[in-house]
C-alpha positions as CSV (number, residue, x, y, z in Angstrom):
1,M,102.6,99.8,121.8
2,R,105.0,100.4,124.2
3,P,105.5,98.4,127.4
4,P,108.3,99.3,129.4
5,T,112.2,98.3,128.9
6,R,113.4,95.2,129.4
7,T,117.0,93.7,128.7
8,G,118.6,90.5,127.8
9,V,120.4,88.3,125.4
10,P,120.5,88.8,121.4
11,A,118.3,86.5,118.9
12,L,119.1,86.0,115.4
13,A,117.5,86.0,112.5
14,P,116.2,83.1,110.0
15,P,116.8,84.5,106.4
16,V,114.0,87.0,105.2
17,G,110.7,86.4,103.7
18,A,110.4,82.4,105.6
19,P,107.1,81.6,106.1
20,S,105.4,83.5,108.8
21,A,103.2,80.8,110.1
22,T,103.7,79.4,113.9
23,A,103.5,75.3,114.0
24,P,102.2,74.0,110.8
25,A,100.7,71.2,111.3
26,T,101.1,67.9,109.6
27,A,99.0,66.1,107.2
28,T,98.2,63.4,109.5
29,T,98.0,65.6,113.0
30,V,95.4,67.6,114.6
31,P,97.6,70.3,116.7
32,D,96.6,72.3,119.7
33,P,95.9,75.8,119.1
34,T,98.3,78.7,118.8
35,V,98.2,80.8,121.8
36,E,96.2,83.7,119.4
37,E,93.6,80.8,118.6
38,A,93.2,79.1,122.3
39,R,91.6,83.0,123.0
40,L,88.8,82.7,120.6
41,D,86.4,80.5,122.7
42,R,86.4,83.4,124.9
43,A,82.9,84.9,125.0
44,A,84.0,88.3,124.0
45,P,85.4,87.6,121.1
46,Q,82.6,84.8,119.7
47,E,80.2,88.4,120.6
48,I,82.7,90.3,118.5
49,L,82.2,87.7,115.8
50,R,78.6,87.6,116.4
51,R,78.0,91.1,116.3
52,S,79.4,91.6,113.5
53,G,78.4,88.8,110.6
54,F,82.2,87.9,110.5
55,D,81.5,84.2,112.2
56,A,79.9,83.2,109.0
57,A,83.8,83.8,107.4
58,A,85.0,80.2,108.8
59,P,82.5,78.2,107.4
60,R,82.6,79.7,104.0
61,F,86.2,78.7,104.0
62,A,85.8,75.5,105.7
63,R,83.5,74.6,103.0
64,A,86.1,75.5,100.5
65,L,88.9,74.0,102.4
66,A,87.1,70.5,101.9
67,A,86.6,70.6,98.5
68,A,89.8,72.0,97.3
69,R,91.6,68.7,96.1
70,S,95.0,70.2,95.4
71,R,98.1,72.0,96.2
72,A,96.3,74.5,93.8
73,A,93.4,74.7,94.5
74,A,94.2,75.3,98.3
75,Q,96.5,77.9,97.1
76,R,93.3,79.4,95.2
77,V,90.9,79.6,98.6
78,V,93.5,80.6,100.5
79,R,94.1,83.8,98.8
80,H,90.4,84.5,98.0
81,H,89.2,84.1,101.6
82,G,92.3,85.7,102.7
83,R,91.5,88.5,100.4
84,A,87.9,88.4,100.7
85,L,88.0,89.0,104.7
86,W,90.6,92.2,104.1
87,Q,88.1,93.6,102.0
88,D,85.2,92.7,103.6
89,A,86.8,94.3,106.9
90,V,87.8,97.8,104.7
91,G,83.9,98.1,103.0
92,R,82.3,97.6,106.9
93,A,84.6,100.3,107.7
94,Q,84.2,102.8,105.2
95,G,80.4,102.2,104.9
96,R,80.1,99.9,101.9
97,G,78.0,96.7,101.9
98,P,75.8,95.0,105.1
99,A,77.1,96.0,108.6
100,G,76.5,92.2,109.3
101,G,75.2,93.1,112.8
102,D,75.2,96.1,114.9
103,L,79.0,95.8,116.1
104,S,80.1,99.7,115.2
105,R,81.4,100.0,111.4
106,D,84.6,101.5,112.2
107,D,86.0,98.5,114.6
108,D,89.3,96.6,114.0
109,R,88.3,93.4,116.1
110,P,86.3,91.1,113.6
111,L,89.2,91.0,111.1
112,Y,91.3,89.7,113.9
113,W,89.4,87.4,115.2
114,A,87.8,86.1,112.1
115,R,92.0,85.5,110.5
116,L,92.1,83.3,113.2
117,T,89.5,81.2,112.7
118,L,90.4,80.7,109.1
119,T,94.0,79.9,110.9
120,R,92.9,77.2,113.2
121,S,90.8,76.1,110.5
122,L,93.2,75.7,108.1
123,R,95.3,74.6,110.6
124,T,93.6,71.3,111.7
125,W,92.2,70.8,107.6
126,Q,92.8,67.2,106.6
127,P,93.1,67.6,103.1
128,S,92.8,64.4,100.3
129,F,96.1,64.8,99.2
130,P,99.9,65.1,100.5
131,L,100.4,68.4,102.2
132,G,103.4,68.1,104.6
133,E,104.5,70.7,107.3
134,D,105.8,73.4,104.8
135,G,103.1,73.1,102.1
136,R,100.5,73.8,105.2
137,A,103.2,76.8,106.7
138,A,103.4,77.9,103.2
139,L,99.1,77.7,103.0
140,L,99.5,79.5,106.0
141,D,101.4,82.3,105.2
142,R,99.7,83.3,102.1
143,L,96.5,84.0,104.2
144,E,98.2,86.3,106.6
145,R,99.8,87.8,103.8
146,A,96.4,88.5,101.8
147,S,94.2,88.7,105.0
148,R,96.3,91.5,105.6
149,G,96.0,93.2,102.7
150,Q,99.9,93.1,102.4
151,D,99.3,91.6,99.1
152,T,96.6,93.7,97.2
153,V,98.7,97.1,98.0
154,R,98.2,98.7,94.8
155,P,99.9,103.1,94.6
156,P,98.7,104.4,91.6
157,A,101.7,105.3,88.9
158,A,103.2,108.6,89.3
159,G,101.5,111.5,87.6
160,G,99.7,113.7,89.9
161,V,98.6,111.6,92.4
162,R,100.9,111.5,96.0
163,R,101.4,107.5,97.4
164,I,101.1,107.3,101.1
165,L,101.4,104.1,102.9
166,L,100.1,103.0,106.2
167,T,100.8,100.6,108.9
168,G,98.6,99.5,111.6
169,F,98.9,96.4,114.6
170,D,96.6,93.1,115.6
171,P,95.1,94.6,118.7
172,F,97.5,92.8,121.6
173,R,97.8,92.7,125.5
174,L,94.3,90.6,124.9
175,D,95.2,88.2,128.4
176,V,95.1,91.5,130.1
177,D,91.1,92.5,128.5
178,V,90.4,90.3,125.9
179,R,88.0,92.8,124.5
180,R,91.1,95.3,123.2
181,S,90.9,97.6,120.0
182,N,94.1,98.6,118.5
183,P,93.0,102.0,116.9
184,S,96.3,101.9,114.7
185,G,94.6,99.1,112.8
186,A,91.0,100.5,112.8
187,A,93.0,103.4,110.5
188,A,94.5,101.1,108.5
189,L,90.8,99.5,107.6
190,A,89.3,103.2,107.1
191,L,91.6,104.5,105.3
192,D,92.5,102.1,102.7
193,G,92.0,102.6,99.4
194,V,91.0,106.5,100.0
195,M,91.8,109.2,98.3
196,I,93.0,112.9,101.0
197,R,93.5,116.2,99.5
198,T,96.8,118.0,101.0
199,A,98.1,120.9,100.5
200,G,100.8,118.8,97.9
201,G,97.9,118.0,95.6
202,P,95.4,114.7,95.8
203,A,97.0,111.4,97.5
204,R,95.8,107.9,97.7
205,V,96.1,106.0,100.9
206,E,97.5,102.4,100.5
207,A,97.3,100.2,104.4
208,V,98.1,97.1,106.0
209,V,98.3,95.7,109.2
210,F,100.9,94.0,111.2
211,P,100.6,91.0,113.7
212,V,102.1,91.7,116.9
213,R,104.2,88.4,117.2
214,W,108.0,88.5,117.4
215,A,108.4,85.9,115.2
216,D,107.2,87.2,111.9
217,F,109.3,90.4,112.4
218,T,112.2,87.9,113.0
219,R,111.1,86.6,109.5
220,G,111.7,89.8,107.8
221,T,107.4,90.6,107.3
222,V,108.4,94.3,107.4
223,E,110.7,94.5,105.0
224,R,108.5,91.8,102.5
225,A,105.5,94.0,102.3
226,L,107.1,97.1,102.4
227,R,109.8,96.6,100.1
228,P,108.6,97.1,96.6
229,W,107.1,100.3,97.4
230,F,110.0,101.5,98.9
231,R,112.2,101.0,95.8
232,P,112.2,103.3,92.5
233,G,109.5,102.6,90.6
234,P,106.4,104.4,89.2
235,H,105.1,102.8,92.0
236,R,107.7,104.2,94.9
237,V,105.7,106.1,98.4
238,D,105.6,109.7,98.3
239,L,105.0,109.0,102.0
240,F,105.1,106.0,104.7
241,A,103.6,106.6,108.3
242,T,104.3,103.1,110.8
243,V,101.2,103.6,113.3
244,S,100.6,101.7,116.8
245,Q,99.4,102.5,120.0
246,G,101.1,104.2,122.7
247,R,100.0,106.7,125.6
248,V,97.2,107.8,127.2
249,G,95.2,110.6,125.8
250,R,98.5,111.9,123.0
251,F,99.7,111.2,120.0
252,D,103.8,111.0,119.0
253,L,105.8,111.3,116.7
254,E,109.3,109.1,117.4
255,R,112.0,111.0,116.5
256,F,114.6,107.9,116.8
257,N,114.1,104.3,116.7
258,G,116.7,101.3,118.3
259,A,117.7,98.2,117.8
260,W,116.7,96.7,120.8
261,R,113.5,94.4,121.9
262,G,113.2,94.9,125.3
263,G,111.8,91.7,126.5
264,L,107.8,92.0,126.6
265,P,105.3,88.8,125.5
266,D,104.0,89.2,122.5
267,N,100.9,87.8,121.3
268,A,101.7,84.5,121.0
269,G,103.6,84.6,124.5
270,D,106.6,84.7,123.6
271,P,109.2,87.4,125.5
272,V,112.1,88.1,123.0
273,T,115.0,90.4,124.3
274,G,118.1,91.5,122.3
275,P,119.2,93.2,119.2
276,V,116.7,93.7,116.5
277,P,117.9,90.9,114.4
278,V,118.3,92.7,110.6
279,R,120.7,91.6,107.9
280,Y,122.1,94.2,105.2
281,G,125.3,92.5,104.3
282,H,126.9,95.2,107.3
283,E,126.1,96.2,111.2
284,A,123.1,97.0,111.9
285,P,123.1,100.9,113.0
286,Q,122.0,101.1,116.8
287,W,119.6,104.2,116.0
288,T,117.1,105.4,112.9
289,T,115.5,108.7,112.8
290,T,112.1,109.6,111.5
291,G,111.8,111.9,108.0
292,L,108.2,113.1,108.9
293,P,107.9,116.8,109.1
294,Y,107.2,117.0,113.2
295,R,107.3,120.6,113.7
296,A,105.0,121.2,110.6
297,I,102.5,118.0,111.4
298,V,102.5,119.6,115.6
299,A,101.9,123.1,114.3
300,A,98.7,121.3,112.2
301,G,96.7,121.4,114.8
302,T,94.8,117.7,113.5
303,G,92.8,117.2,116.4
304,P,91.2,116.7,120.0
305,F,94.4,114.8,120.6
306,P,97.7,117.1,121.6
307,V,100.6,116.2,119.1
308,H,104.4,115.7,120.7
309,D,107.8,115.1,119.0
310,N,109.1,112.8,121.2
311,T,112.8,112.9,121.0
312,A,113.5,110.9,124.3
313,V,115.3,107.3,124.5
314,T,116.9,104.8,126.8
315,E,120.4,104.2,125.8
316,I,124.1,102.9,126.9
317,P,126.4,105.7,126.1
318,A,129.3,105.6,124.9
319,G,132.0,103.8,127.7
320,A,129.4,103.7,130.2
321,T,127.5,100.0,131.3
322,A,123.9,100.9,132.7
323,P,121.2,102.5,130.2
324,V,120.0,105.8,130.5
325,V,117.1,107.9,129.5
326,S,118.2,110.6,127.3
327,D,115.4,113.5,126.9
328,S,117.2,114.6,123.7
329,G,118.2,111.6,121.7
330,P,121.0,109.5,121.6
331,T,124.4,110.5,121.8
332,P,127.6,109.7,120.1
333,G,128.6,106.1,120.2
334,S,125.8,105.0,122.2
335,T,124.2,101.6,122.3
336,A,120.2,101.8,121.8
337,R,117.9,100.4,124.6
338,A,114.7,101.8,124.2
339,G,113.3,104.3,121.1
340,G,111.1,107.3,122.0
341,G,108.5,104.6,121.3
342,G,110.2,101.9,123.5
343,D,111.4,98.7,122.9
344,Y,108.4,96.4,122.0
345,L,107.3,95.9,118.6
346,S,106.2,99.2,117.3
347,N,109.9,100.6,118.1
348,E,111.0,97.7,115.8
349,I,108.3,98.2,113.2
350,A,110.0,102.2,112.9
351,Y,112.9,100.9,113.2
352,R,112.8,98.3,110.6
353,A,110.9,101.3,108.2
354,T,113.0,103.7,108.1
355,L,116.0,101.5,107.6
356,L,114.8,99.9,105.1
357,R,114.2,103.6,104.0
358,D,117.6,104.1,104.5
359,V,119.2,101.2,102.6
360,L,116.7,101.6,99.1
361,A,117.8,105.4,99.6
362,L,114.3,106.2,99.2
363,P,113.5,109.9,99.1
364,A,110.1,110.4,101.0
365,P,109.0,111.7,104.3
366,G,108.6,108.6,106.4
367,G,108.5,107.4,110.3
368,H,106.4,106.3,113.5
369,V,103.1,108.1,115.1
370,H,101.7,106.4,118.0
371,T,98.0,107.0,119.0
372,P,96.3,107.6,122.2
373,V,95.1,104.6,124.1
374,L,92.0,103.5,123.1
375,Q,90.2,103.4,126.5
376,F,86.8,102.0,127.4
377,G,84.3,104.5,128.7
378,P,83.8,105.3,132.8
379,G,81.3,101.9,134.3
380,N,83.2,99.6,131.3
381,T,86.7,99.1,132.1
382,D,86.5,95.5,134.1
383,P,86.9,93.1,131.1
384,G,85.4,90.6,133.4
385,T,82.0,92.2,134.0
386,G,82.5,95.4,131.1
387,T,80.2,95.4,127.5
388,V,82.4,94.4,124.3
389,S,81.9,98.2,123.3
390,D,80.6,101.3,124.8
391,P,80.0,104.9,123.1
392,E,83.1,106.5,124.6
393,F,85.0,103.9,123.2
394,V,83.8,104.3,119.8
395,A,83.8,107.8,119.7
396,N,87.5,107.7,120.8
397,R,88.5,105.7,118.1
398,L,86.4,107.7,114.8
399,A,88.4,110.4,116.5
400,I,91.6,109.2,116.7
401,T,91.2,107.6,112.9
402,A,90.3,111.5,112.0
403,Q,93.5,112.5,113.6
404,I,95.6,110.5,111.8
405,R,94.2,111.3,108.0
406,A,94.8,114.7,109.5
407,I,98.5,113.7,110.4
408,L,99.0,112.6,106.9
409,T,97.3,115.3,105.0
410,A,99.8,117.3,107.3
411,A,103.1,115.3,106.4
412,V,102.3,115.6,102.5
413,G,101.6,119.1,102.8
414,G,105.2,119.5,105.1
C-alpha cells in the first residue's frame, strides 16, 4: 500500500476512540450509500459474494435487526453477526466448514464485500425504537470492530507460547480495479489463531484487519486495537507485524516510518494531506524505527520472493525547504515526507504501531512488512473484461501468505 508522495496542509485529530463509522443515519432518514457501499452493486463484488456463499450474510443480519426491539438487543445482534462474519472468513480461509462456492478459500474479498452489505443494511435500518445518529454510529463502530477480529484478540497468557500480533488491510484502489484482493488481509485470515513452530518455541498468531480510510486512523482505530496487547501484563505480545501490499515482485522490511500523510484518496474517496495526527501529551516524533530483526529475516530465505531491508525515506533536511530522498534513512532534524513504506496508510499504521510501542515501552520486536503486489495472471489484467480470479492470482496469494508465515517464524527466532 505504497502510492506516490504528495504534500499539503496539516490535519487535526479528534479524540482517540471515537466511533469509526462514517455518515451515520438518523432514525427517520434513509441515507445514501457510502462510497464503499456504492461499489457493492457492481458485477465483480456480487460474483465474489455469490461464489463464496457470503451473499447470505446480509439477509440473515437484516432479519435479526428487524427483530430487535431495543438498543441493547440491537447491540447483541450487531456483535454476534460481526463476529460470525469474521469467524466464517477465518474458518473458510483455514479450510474449516463449507466453502460456500467455488471461489478459492484463501480469498480475503468475501469478508470485505460482505462487511459492506452489513454496514449498508445497518445504516438504512429503521428501528422500532429511538436510536439517533450517535446510537447508529455506535452500532456501526461495534460492527466494524467485530467483523475485523479486533474485539476477539486473545493472546495466550505468558508461559511457554510466544504471542504474535499480525495486522492486515482491506483491498484498496478499487476504482482502478474493483476485483482487487489484498494479500495482507488474506494472510490475516489464514494465520489468525494459528500456532507456528519457531527457534524460540511455539508461537500463536492473533490477527486483525484494518480499513483503508484516513478518518478511522485519525479517530485512533489502530491504537484502540493494539493498546491492550502492548501494555504490561500476561497477554502482552512478544512480536508484532503490520503488513500491507507494497511493491511488485518483492517483500520490503520498512526500516523507518514518517509522520506525514501524502494525500492519496482512500477507499472512501477522501484525500488527506498533512502530519499524522497523534496525541500523547507531547509533540510526536518525525520518525519511528522498526524493531524487527531485519538482518535475520533477510538472511533466512523465507520464500520465493526476495526480501529487502528498505532504508530509504523522503525528508526535508534541517534548514531546507524542498523534500529529497535519503537512501540511508532520515538525517538529524529532518521533517518527514514519506517513510520507507511511502506516505499512505501502510506507512501510517507502521508509524502509529511503533510509536505506541515506544510510548508504552513494549520490549518486543515489531515493524512493517510490505508484500509483493498481487497481480492477475496474463490475459486477465483488464478489469473491464477479466474474471474475478485465475490460477496465477490464487497461487501468488498463497505463496505470499506462506512467506509471511515464514517471515514471522524467522522474526521470532531472530
